[in-house]
mmCIF file of C-alpha atoms in Angstrom:
data_model
loop_
_atom_site.group_PDB
_atom_site.id
_atom_site.type_symbol
_atom_site.label_atom_id
_atom_site.label_comp_id
_atom_site.label_asym_id
_atom_site.label_seq_id
_atom_site.Cartn_x
_atom_site.Cartn_y
_atom_site.Cartn_z
ATOM 1 C CA MET N 1 -8.789 -179.561 -126.304
ATOM 2 C CA GLU N 2 -12.494 -178.964 -125.933
ATOM 3 C CA ARG N 3 -13.812 -178.405 -122.457
ATOM 4 C CA VAL N 4 -16.347 -180.935 -121.148
ATOM 5 C CA ASP N 5 -19.522 -179.535 -119.634
ATOM 6 C CA ARG N 6 -19.777 -181.338 -116.324
ATOM 7 C CA CYS N 7 -19.032 -180.582 -112.693
ATOM 8 C CA VAL N 8 -16.587 -181.951 -110.143
ATOM 9 C CA VAL N 9 -16.823 -181.652 -106.341
ATOM 10 C CA LEU N 10 -13.696 -181.398 -104.181
ATOM 11 C CA VAL N 11 -14.434 -181.954 -100.491
ATOM 12 C CA ASP N 12 -12.073 -181.138 -97.618
ATOM 13 C CA ALA N 13 -13.548 -183.656 -95.157
ATOM 14 C CA GLY N 14 -11.733 -182.095 -92.223
ATOM 15 C CA TYR N 15 -13.414 -178.766 -92.892
ATOM 16 C CA LEU N 16 -16.845 -180.139 -93.787
ATOM 17 C CA LEU N 17 -17.194 -182.506 -90.817
ATOM 18 C CA GLY N 18 -15.317 -180.296 -88.360
ATOM 19 C CA ALA N 19 -17.542 -177.315 -89.174
ATOM 20 C CA ALA N 20 -20.619 -179.553 -89.000
ATOM 21 C CA ALA N 21 -19.530 -180.764 -85.542
ATOM 22 C CA SER N 22 -19.072 -177.169 -84.356
ATOM 23 C CA LEU N 23 -22.519 -176.287 -85.675
ATOM 24 C CA LEU N 24 -24.351 -179.274 -84.245
ATOM 25 C CA ALA N 25 -22.327 -180.295 -81.188
ATOM 26 C CA GLY N 26 -20.592 -177.073 -80.177
ATOM 27 C CA GLU N 27 -17.040 -178.241 -80.810
ATOM 28 C CA PRO N 28 -15.088 -179.279 -83.947
ATOM 29 C CA ALA N 29 -14.335 -182.850 -82.783
ATOM 30 C CA ARG N 30 -15.627 -185.269 -85.417
ATOM 31 C CA SER N 31 -16.066 -187.877 -82.688
ATOM 32 C CA ARG N 32 -19.056 -185.813 -81.500
ATOM 33 C CA ILE N 33 -21.098 -186.451 -84.648
ATOM 34 C CA THR N 34 -22.524 -189.408 -86.547
ATOM 35 C CA VAL N 35 -22.394 -189.243 -90.325
ATOM 36 C CA ASP N 36 -24.586 -191.050 -92.869
ATOM 37 C CA HIS N 37 -22.017 -191.008 -95.663
ATOM 38 C CA ALA N 38 -24.361 -192.380 -98.314
ATOM 39 C CA ALA N 39 -26.880 -189.586 -97.626
ATOM 40 C CA LEU N 40 -24.106 -186.997 -97.480
ATOM 41 C CA ILE N 41 -22.647 -188.016 -100.864
ATOM 42 C CA GLN N 42 -26.121 -188.076 -102.426
ATOM 43 C CA GLY N 43 -26.838 -184.632 -101.016
ATOM 44 C CA LEU N 44 -23.552 -183.237 -102.390
ATOM 45 C CA ARG N 45 -24.263 -184.689 -105.821
ATOM 46 C CA GLU N 46 -27.807 -183.339 -106.054
ATOM 47 C CA ARG N 47 -26.775 -179.892 -104.770
ATOM 48 C CA ALA N 48 -23.803 -179.688 -107.176
ATOM 49 C CA GLU N 49 -25.862 -180.654 -110.220
ATOM 50 C CA ALA N 50 -28.590 -178.177 -109.279
ATOM 51 C CA ASP N 51 -26.201 -175.268 -108.596
ATOM 52 C CA THR N 52 -23.943 -175.786 -111.630
ATOM 53 C CA GLU N 53 -26.667 -177.055 -113.960
ATOM 54 C CA GLN N 54 -24.160 -179.671 -115.145
ATOM 55 C CA PRO N 55 -24.014 -183.456 -114.650
ATOM 56 C CA LEU N 56 -21.564 -184.748 -112.065
ATOM 57 C CA LEU N 57 -18.317 -186.283 -113.175
ATOM 58 C CA ARG N 58 -16.937 -187.192 -109.754
ATOM 59 C CA ILE N 59 -16.721 -186.299 -106.080
ATOM 60 C CA TYR N 60 -13.199 -186.238 -104.657
ATOM 61 C CA TRP N 61 -13.091 -186.788 -100.888
ATOM 62 C CA PHE N 62 -9.868 -185.518 -99.273
ATOM 63 C CA ASP N 63 -9.157 -186.571 -95.716
ATOM 64 C CA GLY N 64 -6.366 -187.517 -93.335
ATOM 65 C CA ALA N 65 -5.654 -190.966 -91.880
ATOM 66 C CA PRO N 66 -2.882 -192.335 -89.627
ATOM 67 C CA ASP N 67 -0.068 -193.513 -91.910
ATOM 68 C CA ARG N 68 -2.499 -192.857 -94.823
ATOM 69 C CA VAL N 69 -4.206 -196.176 -94.036
ATOM 70 C CA PRO N 70 -7.914 -196.017 -95.045
ATOM 71 C CA GLN N 71 -10.251 -196.008 -92.060
ATOM 72 C CA PRO N 72 -13.678 -197.728 -92.117
ATOM 73 C CA GLU N 73 -15.412 -194.568 -93.340
ATOM 74 C CA HIS N 74 -12.888 -194.229 -96.170
ATOM 75 C CA ARG N 75 -13.441 -197.828 -97.212
ATOM 76 C CA ARG N 76 -17.186 -197.223 -97.344
ATOM 77 C CA LEU N 77 -16.779 -194.033 -99.329
ATOM 78 C CA ARG N 78 -14.416 -195.357 -101.952
ATOM 79 C CA VAL N 79 -16.816 -198.101 -103.081
ATOM 80 C CA MET N 80 -19.630 -195.600 -103.670
ATOM 81 C CA PRO N 81 -20.383 -194.610 -107.282
ATOM 82 C CA ARG N 82 -18.617 -191.475 -108.542
ATOM 83 C CA VAL N 83 -16.537 -191.112 -105.388
ATOM 84 C CA THR N 84 -12.718 -191.040 -105.240
ATOM 85 C CA VAL N 85 -10.921 -190.892 -101.876
ATOM 86 C CA ARG N 86 -7.568 -189.162 -101.545
ATOM 87 C CA LEU N 87 -5.760 -189.520 -98.205
ATOM 88 C CA GLY N 88 -3.163 -187.375 -96.539
ATOM 89 C CA ALA N 89 -1.417 -188.145 -93.265
ATOM 90 C CA LEU N 90 -2.991 -187.679 -89.874
ATOM 91 C CA THR N 91 -0.446 -186.841 -87.176
ATOM 92 C CA ARG N 92 -0.810 -186.096 -83.474
ATOM 93 C CA SER N 93 1.026 -183.192 -81.864
ATOM 94 C CA ASP N 94 0.510 -181.637 -78.434
ATOM 95 C CA GLY N 95 -2.546 -183.830 -77.910
ATOM 96 C CA ARG N 96 -4.253 -182.709 -81.136
ATOM 97 C CA TRP N 97 -4.698 -184.330 -84.529
ATOM 98 C CA ALA N 98 -3.555 -182.476 -87.650
ATOM 99 C CA GLN N 99 -3.832 -183.292 -91.372
ATOM 100 C CA LYS N 100 -0.713 -183.214 -93.506
ATOM 101 C CA GLY N 101 -0.725 -183.196 -97.303
ATOM 102 C CA VAL N 102 -4.469 -182.764 -97.800
ATOM 103 C CA ASP N 103 -4.269 -179.162 -99.017
ATOM 104 C CA ALA N 104 -1.460 -180.047 -101.444
ATOM 105 C CA ALA N 105 -3.493 -182.949 -102.823
ATOM 106 C CA MET N 106 -6.549 -180.768 -103.338
ATOM 107 C CA HIS N 107 -4.441 -178.083 -105.056
ATOM 108 C CA ALA N 108 -2.862 -180.627 -107.394
ATOM 109 C CA GLU N 109 -6.222 -182.198 -108.292
ATOM 110 C CA LEU N 110 -7.873 -178.835 -108.893
ATOM 111 C CA THR N 111 -5.155 -177.539 -111.203
ATOM 112 C CA GLU N 112 -4.892 -180.827 -113.087
ATOM 113 C CA LEU N 113 -8.660 -180.968 -113.747
ATOM 114 C CA ALA N 114 -8.628 -177.374 -114.996
ATOM 115 C CA ARG N 115 -5.535 -177.822 -117.157
ATOM 116 C CA ASN N 116 -6.969 -180.940 -118.822
ATOM 117 C CA ARG N 117 -10.382 -179.249 -119.309
ATOM 118 C CA ALA N 118 -11.998 -182.249 -117.602
ATOM 119 C CA CYS N 119 -14.911 -180.146 -116.367
ATOM 120 C CA SER N 120 -16.609 -176.795 -116.755
ATOM 121 C CA ASP N 121 -17.456 -176.238 -113.069
ATOM 122 C CA VAL N 122 -15.647 -177.106 -109.847
ATOM 123 C CA VAL N 123 -17.338 -177.071 -106.442
ATOM 124 C CA LEU N 124 -14.943 -176.537 -103.537
ATOM 125 C CA VAL N 125 -16.091 -177.463 -100.038
ATOM 126 C CA THR N 126 -13.274 -176.014 -97.973
ATOM 127 C CA GLY N 127 -12.247 -172.984 -95.966
ATOM 128 C CA ASP N 128 -8.468 -173.118 -96.317
ATOM 129 C CA GLY N 129 -6.809 -170.108 -97.904
ATOM 130 C CA ASP N 130 -3.904 -172.332 -99.049
ATOM 131 C CA LEU N 131 -6.119 -173.340 -102.002
ATOM 132 C CA LEU N 132 -6.261 -169.750 -103.301
ATOM 133 C CA PRO N 133 -3.470 -170.266 -105.930
ATOM 134 C CA GLY N 134 -5.211 -173.406 -107.222
ATOM 135 C CA LEU N 135 -8.557 -171.614 -107.389
ATOM 136 C CA MET N 136 -7.032 -168.743 -109.373
ATOM 137 C CA SER N 137 -5.292 -171.179 -111.732
ATOM 138 C CA ALA N 138 -8.571 -173.022 -112.387
ATOM 139 C CA LYS N 139 -10.295 -169.741 -113.237
ATOM 140 C CA GLU N 140 -7.531 -168.866 -115.711
ATOM 141 C CA HIS N 141 -8.213 -172.149 -117.515
ATOM 142 C CA GLY N 142 -11.871 -171.184 -117.957
ATOM 143 C CA VAL N 143 -13.373 -173.220 -115.097
ATOM 144 C CA ALA N 144 -16.156 -171.716 -112.984
ATOM 145 C CA VAL N 145 -15.380 -172.128 -109.270
ATOM 146 C CA HIS N 146 -18.244 -172.560 -106.783
ATOM 147 C CA LEU N 147 -17.239 -172.215 -103.128
ATOM 148 C CA TRP N 148 -19.465 -173.844 -100.509
ATOM 149 C CA ALA N 149 -19.324 -173.031 -96.808
ATOM 150 C CA VAL N 150 -20.805 -174.857 -93.857
ATOM 151 C CA GLN N 151 -22.954 -172.531 -91.732
ATOM 152 C CA ALA N 152 -20.726 -171.206 -88.979
ATOM 153 C CA ALA N 153 -21.797 -171.915 -85.400
ATOM 154 C CA ASP N 154 -21.266 -168.300 -84.378
ATOM 155 C CA GLY N 155 -22.885 -166.838 -87.482
ATOM 156 C CA ASP N 156 -19.538 -165.552 -88.802
ATOM 157 C CA TYR N 157 -17.302 -166.822 -91.615
ATOM 158 C CA ASN N 158 -15.369 -170.065 -91.202
ATOM 159 C CA GLN N 159 -13.504 -169.656 -94.500
ATOM 160 C CA SER N 160 -10.558 -167.630 -95.754
ATOM 161 C CA GLU N 161 -11.707 -164.158 -96.751
ATOM 162 C CA ASP N 162 -9.426 -164.217 -99.828
ATOM 163 C CA LEU N 163 -10.885 -167.533 -100.893
ATOM 164 C CA VAL N 164 -14.414 -166.215 -100.548
ATOM 165 C CA ALA N 165 -13.578 -163.073 -102.532
ATOM 166 C CA GLU N 166 -11.972 -165.010 -105.430
ATOM 167 C CA ALA N 167 -14.736 -167.584 -105.961
ATOM 168 C CA ASP N 168 -17.165 -167.195 -108.862
ATOM 169 C CA GLU N 169 -20.191 -168.428 -106.913
ATOM 170 C CA ARG N 170 -20.752 -168.836 -103.202
ATOM 171 C CA ARG N 171 -23.263 -170.959 -101.289
ATOM 172 C CA VAL N 172 -23.846 -171.888 -97.663
ATOM 173 C CA LEU N 173 -24.740 -175.411 -96.512
ATOM 174 C CA ASP N 174 -27.086 -174.490 -93.712
ATOM 175 C CA ARG N 175 -28.156 -176.467 -90.649
ATOM 176 C CA ALA N 176 -31.227 -177.885 -92.361
ATOM 177 C CA TRP N 177 -29.098 -179.275 -95.185
ATOM 178 C CA ILE N 178 -26.375 -180.601 -92.883
ATOM 179 C CA THR N 179 -28.806 -182.444 -90.585
ATOM 180 C CA LYS N 180 -30.080 -184.549 -93.459
ATOM 181 C CA ALA N 181 -26.864 -186.594 -93.172
ATOM 182 C CA VAL N 182 -25.153 -185.533 -89.943
ATOM 183 C CA ARG N 183 -26.364 -185.563 -86.378
ATOM 184 C CA ALA N 184 -24.792 -184.840 -83.009
ATOM 185 C CA LYS N 185 -24.175 -187.794 -80.737
ATOM 186 C CA GLU N 186 -26.170 -187.913 -77.517
ATOM 187 C CA THR N 187 -24.054 -186.705 -74.612
ATOM 188 C CA GLY N 188 -26.408 -187.850 -71.850
ATOM 189 C CA GLY N 189 -26.045 -191.137 -70.021
ATOM 190 C CA ILE N 190 -28.892 -192.901 -71.824
ATOM 191 C CA CYS N 191 -27.574 -194.548 -74.946
ATOM 192 C CA ALA N 192 -30.536 -196.731 -75.779
ATOM 193 C CA PRO N 193 -33.915 -195.430 -76.977
ATOM 194 C CA GLN N 194 -36.470 -194.904 -74.229
ATOM 195 C CA SER N 195 -38.649 -197.772 -75.475
ATOM 196 C CA ALA N 196 -36.088 -200.395 -74.545
ATOM 197 C CA PRO N 197 -37.595 -203.761 -73.548
ATOM 198 C CA ARG N 198 -35.468 -203.493 -70.408
ATOM 199 C CA PRO N 199 -35.800 -199.820 -69.363
ATOM 200 C CA GLU N 200 -33.491 -200.326 -66.399
ATOM 201 C CA ILE N 201 -30.598 -200.328 -68.818
ATOM 202 C CA ALA N 202 -30.921 -196.542 -68.852
ATOM 203 C CA ALA N 203 -30.186 -196.477 -65.137
ATOM 204 C CA ILE N 204 -27.154 -198.660 -65.663
ATOM 205 C CA LEU N 205 -25.793 -196.419 -68.388
ATOM 206 C CA SER N 206 -26.319 -193.182 -66.475
ATOM 207 C CA ALA N 207 -25.624 -194.346 -62.920
ATOM 208 C CA PRO N 208 -23.164 -192.137 -61.012
ATOM 209 C CA LEU N 209 -21.128 -193.512 -58.146
ATOM 210 C CA PRO N 210 -23.694 -194.323 -55.447
ATOM 211 C CA GLU N 211 -23.766 -191.580 -52.824
ATOM 212 C CA ALA N 212 -24.621 -194.042 -50.096
ATOM 213 C CA ALA N 213 -21.621 -196.181 -50.927
ATOM 214 C CA LEU N 214 -19.368 -193.146 -51.082
ATOM 215 C CA ALA N 215 -20.593 -192.088 -47.663
ATOM 216 C CA ALA N 216 -19.920 -195.592 -46.365
ATOM 217 C CA SER N 217 -16.450 -195.413 -47.882
ATOM 218 C CA ALA N 218 -15.696 -192.169 -46.053
ATOM 219 C CA GLU N 219 -17.067 -193.626 -42.795
ATOM 220 C CA ARG N 220 -14.833 -196.714 -43.113
ATOM 221 C CA ALA N 221 -11.842 -194.503 -43.832
ATOM 222 C CA SER N 222 -12.535 -192.552 -40.604
ATOM 223 C CA GLU N 223 -12.855 -195.808 -38.645
ATOM 224 C CA ALA N 224 -9.548 -196.994 -40.068
ATOM 225 C CA GLN N 225 -7.831 -193.755 -38.961
ATOM 226 C CA ALA N 226 -9.400 -194.052 -35.490
ATOM 227 C CA ALA N 227 -8.187 -197.641 -35.215
ATOM 228 C CA ALA N 228 -4.678 -196.585 -36.183
ATOM 229 C CA ARG N 229 -4.633 -193.869 -33.514
ATOM 230 C CA ALA N 230 -5.810 -196.467 -30.957
ATOM 231 C CA GLY N 231 -2.826 -198.672 -31.677
ATOM 232 C CA ALA N 232 -4.286 -201.077 -34.222
ATOM 233 C CA PRO N 233 -1.767 -202.481 -36.711
ATOM 234 C CA PRO N 234 -1.526 -200.308 -39.850
ATOM 235 C CA ALA N 235 -2.762 -201.536 -43.189
ATOM 236 C CA PRO N 236 -0.006 -203.342 -45.152
ATOM 237 C CA ARG N 237 1.743 -201.194 -47.815
ATOM 238 C CA PRO N 238 2.061 -202.354 -51.402
ATOM 239 C CA GLU N 239 5.864 -202.604 -51.311
ATOM 240 C CA SER N 240 5.730 -205.014 -48.401
ATOM 241 C CA GLY N 241 3.614 -207.500 -50.337
ATOM 242 C CA GLY N 242 0.329 -206.608 -48.706
ATOM 243 C CA THR N 243 -2.863 -205.354 -50.203
ATOM 244 C CA PRO N 244 -2.375 -202.079 -52.138
ATOM 245 C CA GLU N 245 -4.259 -199.004 -51.063
ATOM 246 C CA PRO N 246 -7.459 -198.573 -53.005
ATOM 247 C CA ALA N 247 -7.534 -195.994 -55.780
ATOM 248 C CA PRO N 248 -9.803 -192.985 -55.430
ATOM 249 C CA ALA N 249 -13.347 -193.951 -56.030
ATOM 250 C CA HIS N 250 -14.543 -190.723 -57.618
ATOM 251 C CA ASN N 251 -14.945 -190.507 -61.344
ATOM 252 C CA HIS N 252 -15.665 -186.967 -62.562
ATOM 253 C CA LYS N 253 -16.941 -188.192 -65.927
ATOM 254 C CA GLY N 254 -20.220 -189.230 -64.308
ATOM 255 C CA VAL N 255 -20.061 -192.901 -65.286
ATOM 256 C CA PRO N 256 -17.964 -195.234 -63.125
ATOM 257 C CA THR N 257 -15.252 -197.288 -64.804
ATOM 258 C CA PRO N 258 -14.407 -200.845 -63.686
ATOM 259 C CA LYS N 259 -11.412 -199.456 -61.767
ATOM 260 C CA ASP N 260 -13.617 -196.916 -59.998
ATOM 261 C CA LEU N 261 -16.046 -199.649 -59.046
ATOM 262 C CA ALA N 262 -13.289 -201.940 -57.808
ATOM 263 C CA ALA N 263 -11.872 -199.183 -55.615
ATOM 264 C CA LEU N 264 -15.343 -198.299 -54.359
ATOM 265 C CA ARG N 265 -16.047 -201.947 -53.555
ATOM 266 C CA ALA N 266 -12.736 -202.274 -51.698
ATOM 267 C CA SER N 267 -13.067 -199.062 -49.742
ATOM 268 C CA ALA N 268 -16.664 -199.915 -48.880
ATOM 269 C CA GLY N 269 -15.598 -203.134 -47.180
ATOM 270 C CA GLY N 270 -15.003 -205.602 -50.012
ATOM 271 C CA PRO N 271 -12.340 -208.324 -50.028
ATOM 272 C CA ALA N 272 -9.541 -205.886 -50.883
ATOM 273 C CA ALA N 273 -10.306 -203.455 -48.056
ATOM 274 C CA PRO N 274 -7.636 -203.245 -45.309
ATOM 275 C CA VAL N 275 -10.326 -202.785 -42.605
ATOM 276 C CA GLN N 276 -13.320 -205.094 -42.542
ATOM 277 C CA ALA N 277 -15.540 -203.298 -40.064
ATOM 278 C CA GLN N 278 -18.818 -204.297 -41.696
ATOM 279 C CA PRO N 279 -19.862 -206.834 -44.299
ATOM 280 C CA ALA N 280 -19.591 -205.739 -47.922
ATOM 281 C CA PRO N 281 -22.735 -204.313 -49.495
ATOM 282 C CA ALA N 282 -24.582 -206.339 -52.093
ATOM 283 C CA PRO N 283 -23.289 -205.696 -55.589
ATOM 284 C CA SER N 284 -25.357 -203.092 -57.421
ATOM 285 C CA ALA N 285 -26.608 -203.169 -61.005
ATOM 286 C CA THR N 286 -23.761 -200.798 -61.868
ATOM 287 C CA LEU N 287 -21.216 -203.296 -60.616
ATOM 288 C CA ARG N 288 -22.882 -206.043 -62.602
ATOM 289 C CA TRP N 289 -22.739 -203.965 -65.802
ATOM 290 C CA SER N 290 -18.979 -204.278 -65.945
ATOM 291 C CA SER N 291 -17.812 -207.280 -67.940
ATOM 292 C CA ASP N 292 -14.299 -207.248 -66.493
ATOM 293 C CA ARG N 293 -13.401 -210.377 -64.555
ATOM 294 C CA GLY N 294 -13.135 -209.705 -60.865
ATOM 295 C CA TRP N 295 -15.478 -206.725 -60.759
ATOM 296 C CA ALA N 296 -18.729 -208.550 -61.476
ATOM 297 C CA ASP N 297 -20.952 -210.063 -58.780
ATOM 298 C CA ARG N 298 -19.520 -213.536 -59.015
ATOM 299 C CA GLY N 299 -17.638 -215.465 -56.400
ATOM 300 C CA SER N 300 -14.705 -216.572 -58.547
ATOM 301 C CA LEU N 301 -12.134 -214.573 -60.525
ATOM 302 C CA GLY N 302 -12.013 -217.325 -63.122
ATOM 303 C CA GLU N 303 -14.366 -217.799 -66.058
ATOM 304 C CA PRO N 304 -17.677 -219.160 -64.757
ATOM 305 C CA PRO N 305 -18.733 -222.511 -66.290
ATOM 306 C CA GLU N 306 -21.928 -221.044 -67.767
ATOM 307 C CA THR N 307 -19.966 -218.416 -69.727
ATOM 308 C CA ALA N 308 -17.025 -220.624 -70.640
ATOM 309 C CA SER N 309 -19.336 -222.773 -72.749
ATOM 310 C CA LEU N 310 -20.562 -219.810 -74.849
ATOM 311 C CA PRO N 311 -18.874 -219.718 -78.262
ATOM 312 C CA THR N 312 -17.405 -216.473 -79.552
ATOM 313 C CA LEU N 313 -18.490 -214.961 -82.853
ATOM 314 C CA ALA N 314 -15.169 -215.937 -84.418
ATOM 315 C CA GLN N 315 -15.711 -219.576 -83.421
ATOM 316 C CA VAL N 316 -19.087 -219.765 -85.207
ATOM 317 C CA THR N 317 -18.135 -217.748 -88.302
ATOM 318 C CA THR N 318 -16.893 -219.395 -91.496
ATOM 319 C CA ALA N 319 -14.396 -217.876 -93.905
ATOM 320 C CA GLU N 320 -17.173 -217.069 -96.370
ATOM 321 C CA GLN N 321 -19.236 -215.377 -93.648
ATOM 322 C CA ARG N 322 -16.201 -213.388 -92.534
ATOM 323 C CA TRP N 323 -15.764 -212.032 -96.064
ATOM 324 C CA ALA N 324 -19.452 -211.170 -96.298
ATOM 325 C CA ASP N 325 -19.318 -209.477 -92.873
ATOM 326 C CA ARG N 326 -16.462 -207.275 -94.031
ATOM 327 C CA GLU N 327 -18.407 -206.288 -97.143
ATOM 328 C CA GLU N 328 -21.443 -205.407 -95.023
ATOM 329 C CA ASP N 329 -19.307 -203.390 -92.627
ATOM 330 C CA ILE N 330 -17.873 -201.347 -95.494
ATOM 331 C CA THR N 331 -21.059 -200.742 -97.454
ATOM 332 C CA THR N 332 -23.991 -200.662 -95.025
ATOM 333 C CA VAL N 333 -22.974 -200.380 -91.355
ATOM 334 C CA GLY N 334 -22.843 -196.730 -90.409
ATOM 335 C CA GLY N 335 -20.521 -197.044 -87.419
ATOM 336 C CA ASP N 336 -22.846 -195.594 -84.773
ATOM 337 C CA PRO N 337 -21.836 -197.275 -81.463
ATOM 338 C CA PHE N 338 -25.371 -198.469 -80.695
ATOM 339 C CA GLU N 339 -25.742 -199.850 -84.249
ATOM 340 C CA VAL N 340 -22.373 -201.604 -84.029
ATOM 341 C CA GLY N 341 -23.490 -203.463 -80.898
ATOM 342 C CA GLN N 342 -26.695 -204.513 -82.655
ATOM 343 C CA VAL N 343 -24.895 -205.824 -85.753
ATOM 344 C CA PHE N 344 -22.464 -207.871 -83.653
ATOM 345 C CA ALA N 345 -25.279 -209.400 -81.581
ATOM 346 C CA ARG N 346 -27.363 -210.224 -84.653
ATOM 347 C CA ARG N 347 -24.532 -212.102 -86.322
ATOM 348 C CA TRP N 348 -23.624 -213.944 -83.139
ATOM 349 C CA MET N 349 -27.217 -215.090 -82.507
ATOM 350 C CA GLU N 350 -27.839 -216.115 -86.128
ATOM 351 C CA ARG N 351 -24.846 -218.449 -86.047
ATOM 352 C CA LEU N 352 -25.297 -220.021 -82.635
ATOM 353 C CA PRO N 353 -25.455 -223.819 -83.050
ATOM 354 C CA GLU N 354 -27.905 -224.155 -80.140
ATOM 355 C CA THR N 355 -30.595 -221.842 -78.749
ATOM 356 C CA VAL N 356 -29.549 -222.843 -75.234
ATOM 357 C CA HIS N 357 -26.612 -220.438 -75.569
ATOM 358 C CA LEU N 358 -28.989 -217.538 -76.080
ATOM 359 C CA GLN N 359 -31.006 -218.669 -73.047
ATOM 360 C CA LYS N 360 -27.819 -218.693 -70.968
ATOM 361 C CA LEU N 361 -26.842 -215.242 -72.126
ATOM 362 C CA SER N 362 -30.315 -213.827 -71.335
ATOM 363 C CA THR N 363 -29.929 -214.883 -67.711
ATOM 364 C CA MET N 364 -26.665 -212.927 -67.419
ATOM 365 C CA TYR N 365 -28.118 -209.499 -68.205
ATOM 366 C CA PRO N 366 -26.744 -206.894 -67.956
ATOM 367 C CA ARG N 367 -23.277 -208.467 -67.843
ATOM 368 C CA ILE N 368 -21.760 -209.541 -71.181
ATOM 369 C CA PRO N 369 -19.373 -212.487 -70.710
ATOM 370 C CA HIS N 370 -15.775 -211.331 -70.697
ATOM 371 C CA ARG N 371 -14.595 -213.122 -73.840
ATOM 372 C CA ILE N 372 -17.599 -212.004 -75.895
ATOM 373 C CA ASP N 373 -17.366 -208.458 -74.580
ATOM 374 C CA GLY N 374 -13.711 -208.208 -75.546
ATOM 375 C CA GLU N 375 -14.499 -209.477 -79.025
ATOM 376 C CA LEU N 376 -17.378 -206.971 -79.292
ATOM 377 C CA LEU N 377 -15.117 -204.001 -78.427
ATOM 378 C CA ARG N 378 -12.417 -205.178 -80.859
ATOM 379 C CA TYR N 379 -15.072 -205.349 -83.566
ATOM 380 C CA ALA N 380 -16.260 -201.840 -82.688
ATOM 381 C CA ALA N 381 -12.712 -200.501 -83.061
ATOM 382 C CA ARG N 382 -12.894 -201.217 -86.800
ATOM 383 C CA PHE N 383 -15.369 -198.349 -87.221
ATOM 384 C CA GLY N 384 -13.047 -195.566 -86.240
ATOM 385 C CA LEU N 385 -14.419 -195.361 -82.675
ATOM 386 C CA LEU N 386 -10.778 -195.182 -81.523
ATOM 387 C CA ALA N 387 -10.200 -191.922 -83.421
ATOM 388 C CA HIS N 388 -9.062 -188.999 -81.251
ATOM 389 C CA LYS N 389 -9.235 -191.173 -78.151
ATOM 390 C CA ASP N 390 -5.581 -192.148 -77.715
ATOM 391 C CA ASP N 391 -6.355 -195.665 -78.911
ATOM 392 C CA GLN N 392 -9.158 -196.030 -76.407
ATOM 393 C CA ILE N 393 -12.856 -196.315 -77.179
ATOM 394 C CA ASP N 394 -14.722 -193.437 -75.567
ATOM 395 C CA GLU N 395 -16.396 -194.429 -72.325
ATOM 396 C CA HIS N 396 -19.839 -193.284 -73.439
ATOM 397 C CA ASP N 397 -19.380 -195.169 -76.741
ATOM 398 C CA ARG N 398 -18.532 -198.365 -74.851
ATOM 399 C CA TYR N 399 -21.798 -198.180 -72.930
ATOM 400 C CA ALA N 400 -23.678 -197.438 -76.166
ATOM 401 C CA ILE N 401 -22.077 -200.460 -77.880
ATOM 402 C CA ARG N 402 -23.146 -202.761 -75.062
ATOM 403 C CA ALA N 403 -26.629 -201.214 -74.953
ATOM 404 C CA GLY N 404 -27.021 -201.957 -78.657
ATOM 405 C CA PHE N 405 -25.868 -205.529 -78.050
ATOM 406 C CA TRP N 406 -28.518 -206.089 -75.389
ATOM 407 C CA ARG N 407 -31.226 -204.425 -77.420
ATOM 408 C CA GLU N 408 -30.691 -206.906 -80.280
ATOM 409 C CA ILE N 409 -30.582 -209.789 -77.791
ATOM 410 C CA ASP N 410 -33.922 -208.623 -76.365
ATOM 411 C CA ILE N 411 -35.568 -208.375 -79.777
ATOM 412 C CA THR N 412 -34.465 -211.882 -80.812
ATOM 413 C CA ALA N 413 -35.252 -213.409 -77.432
ATOM 414 C CA ALA N 414 -38.759 -211.956 -77.552
ATOM 415 C CA ALA N 415 -39.323 -213.226 -81.103
ATOM 416 C CA ASP N 416 -38.088 -216.703 -80.174
ATOM 417 C CA HIS N 417 -39.860 -216.684 -76.781
ATOM 418 C CA VAL N 418 -36.604 -217.054 -74.909
ATOM 419 C CA PRO N 419 -37.296 -216.368 -71.231
ATOM 420 C CA ALA N 420 -35.596 -213.224 -69.945
ATOM 421 C CA PRO N 421 -34.524 -212.754 -66.348
ATOM 422 C CA GLU N 422 -36.891 -211.040 -63.976
#
């Protein structure tokens, strides 16, 4: 059988993206980076054809997935030209994710390609020494093996020494090459660009628990203890059917959650506080940011009439539009949290039967109505934003999703001259 002069690229996605995250974000968690998969695949193809001086046959993308079910990034990759996705299992042990079966799949593909003389050159993007037998077998079948490494964050090797020694050619994908398709996620509190039409959204995203309110909370706790020592009736305990004690108000992550805010509001003299020494403070912008019922600055725990009339995206989407949305999600939406919020808002606004709904929503800023907010977060979960988060969307990502939603609302409202709240 005559050997075909063309190249094949085998990518260990766990190694490539984990090493890129270490290089750009300081830790190997893939949740810390955003990947433009189309640009990454194009970059791999161009680099492989230049290094091997052979046309590309195919790029094999090996990755892990829970129960081997393709994730959104895998669905986007497998519809790209010349890309084949092979999935192993992704299991969680001792709080960490681990791939199972990926190395075996890469070894089998490598040896099969070499045995069938399907290519003259193979590019391996991996660091795992378990592929050494497959690499040696490919060489014995007359295939030239090119080993690519991602620049190590500490300047040292991040590949098996034996693997490096056995390869025919070696290259390093440096920071300049990696950053053409991969970038580190922002870790600060500001998720939206600085030129936001409503710059106060930055303060909402980055607001810590208010020091003044925390001080008031501590003062009220002292007053409660003093009242107890003076013979005042103790606060009712949860098991007796009374009001439960408020949870600690501090959140060490830097951004208060709805539960933190509820506890803060209660301990500062809100309706749930056991001692009502002073009237409750006016709700802050941070409190209003939460979309959870009961923690927003509204007098009723039920759905307000102005939000109950707003249709959800599902209610204004036809079956044909739903199919088209899924295709767009797979092929063009990158999965960045801010972008996800924008895409959801754009679809919702385009399909609203009446512009009055958009006017109503604009007056509610920065609170997203509860039903729409829940639908927004469920939509965001399709893009792998739950990965490595114990089935929870990262807190910073949630704020970025909502910031993207409001940015798109602002853009459309300005174009349509919809009045925004002062």
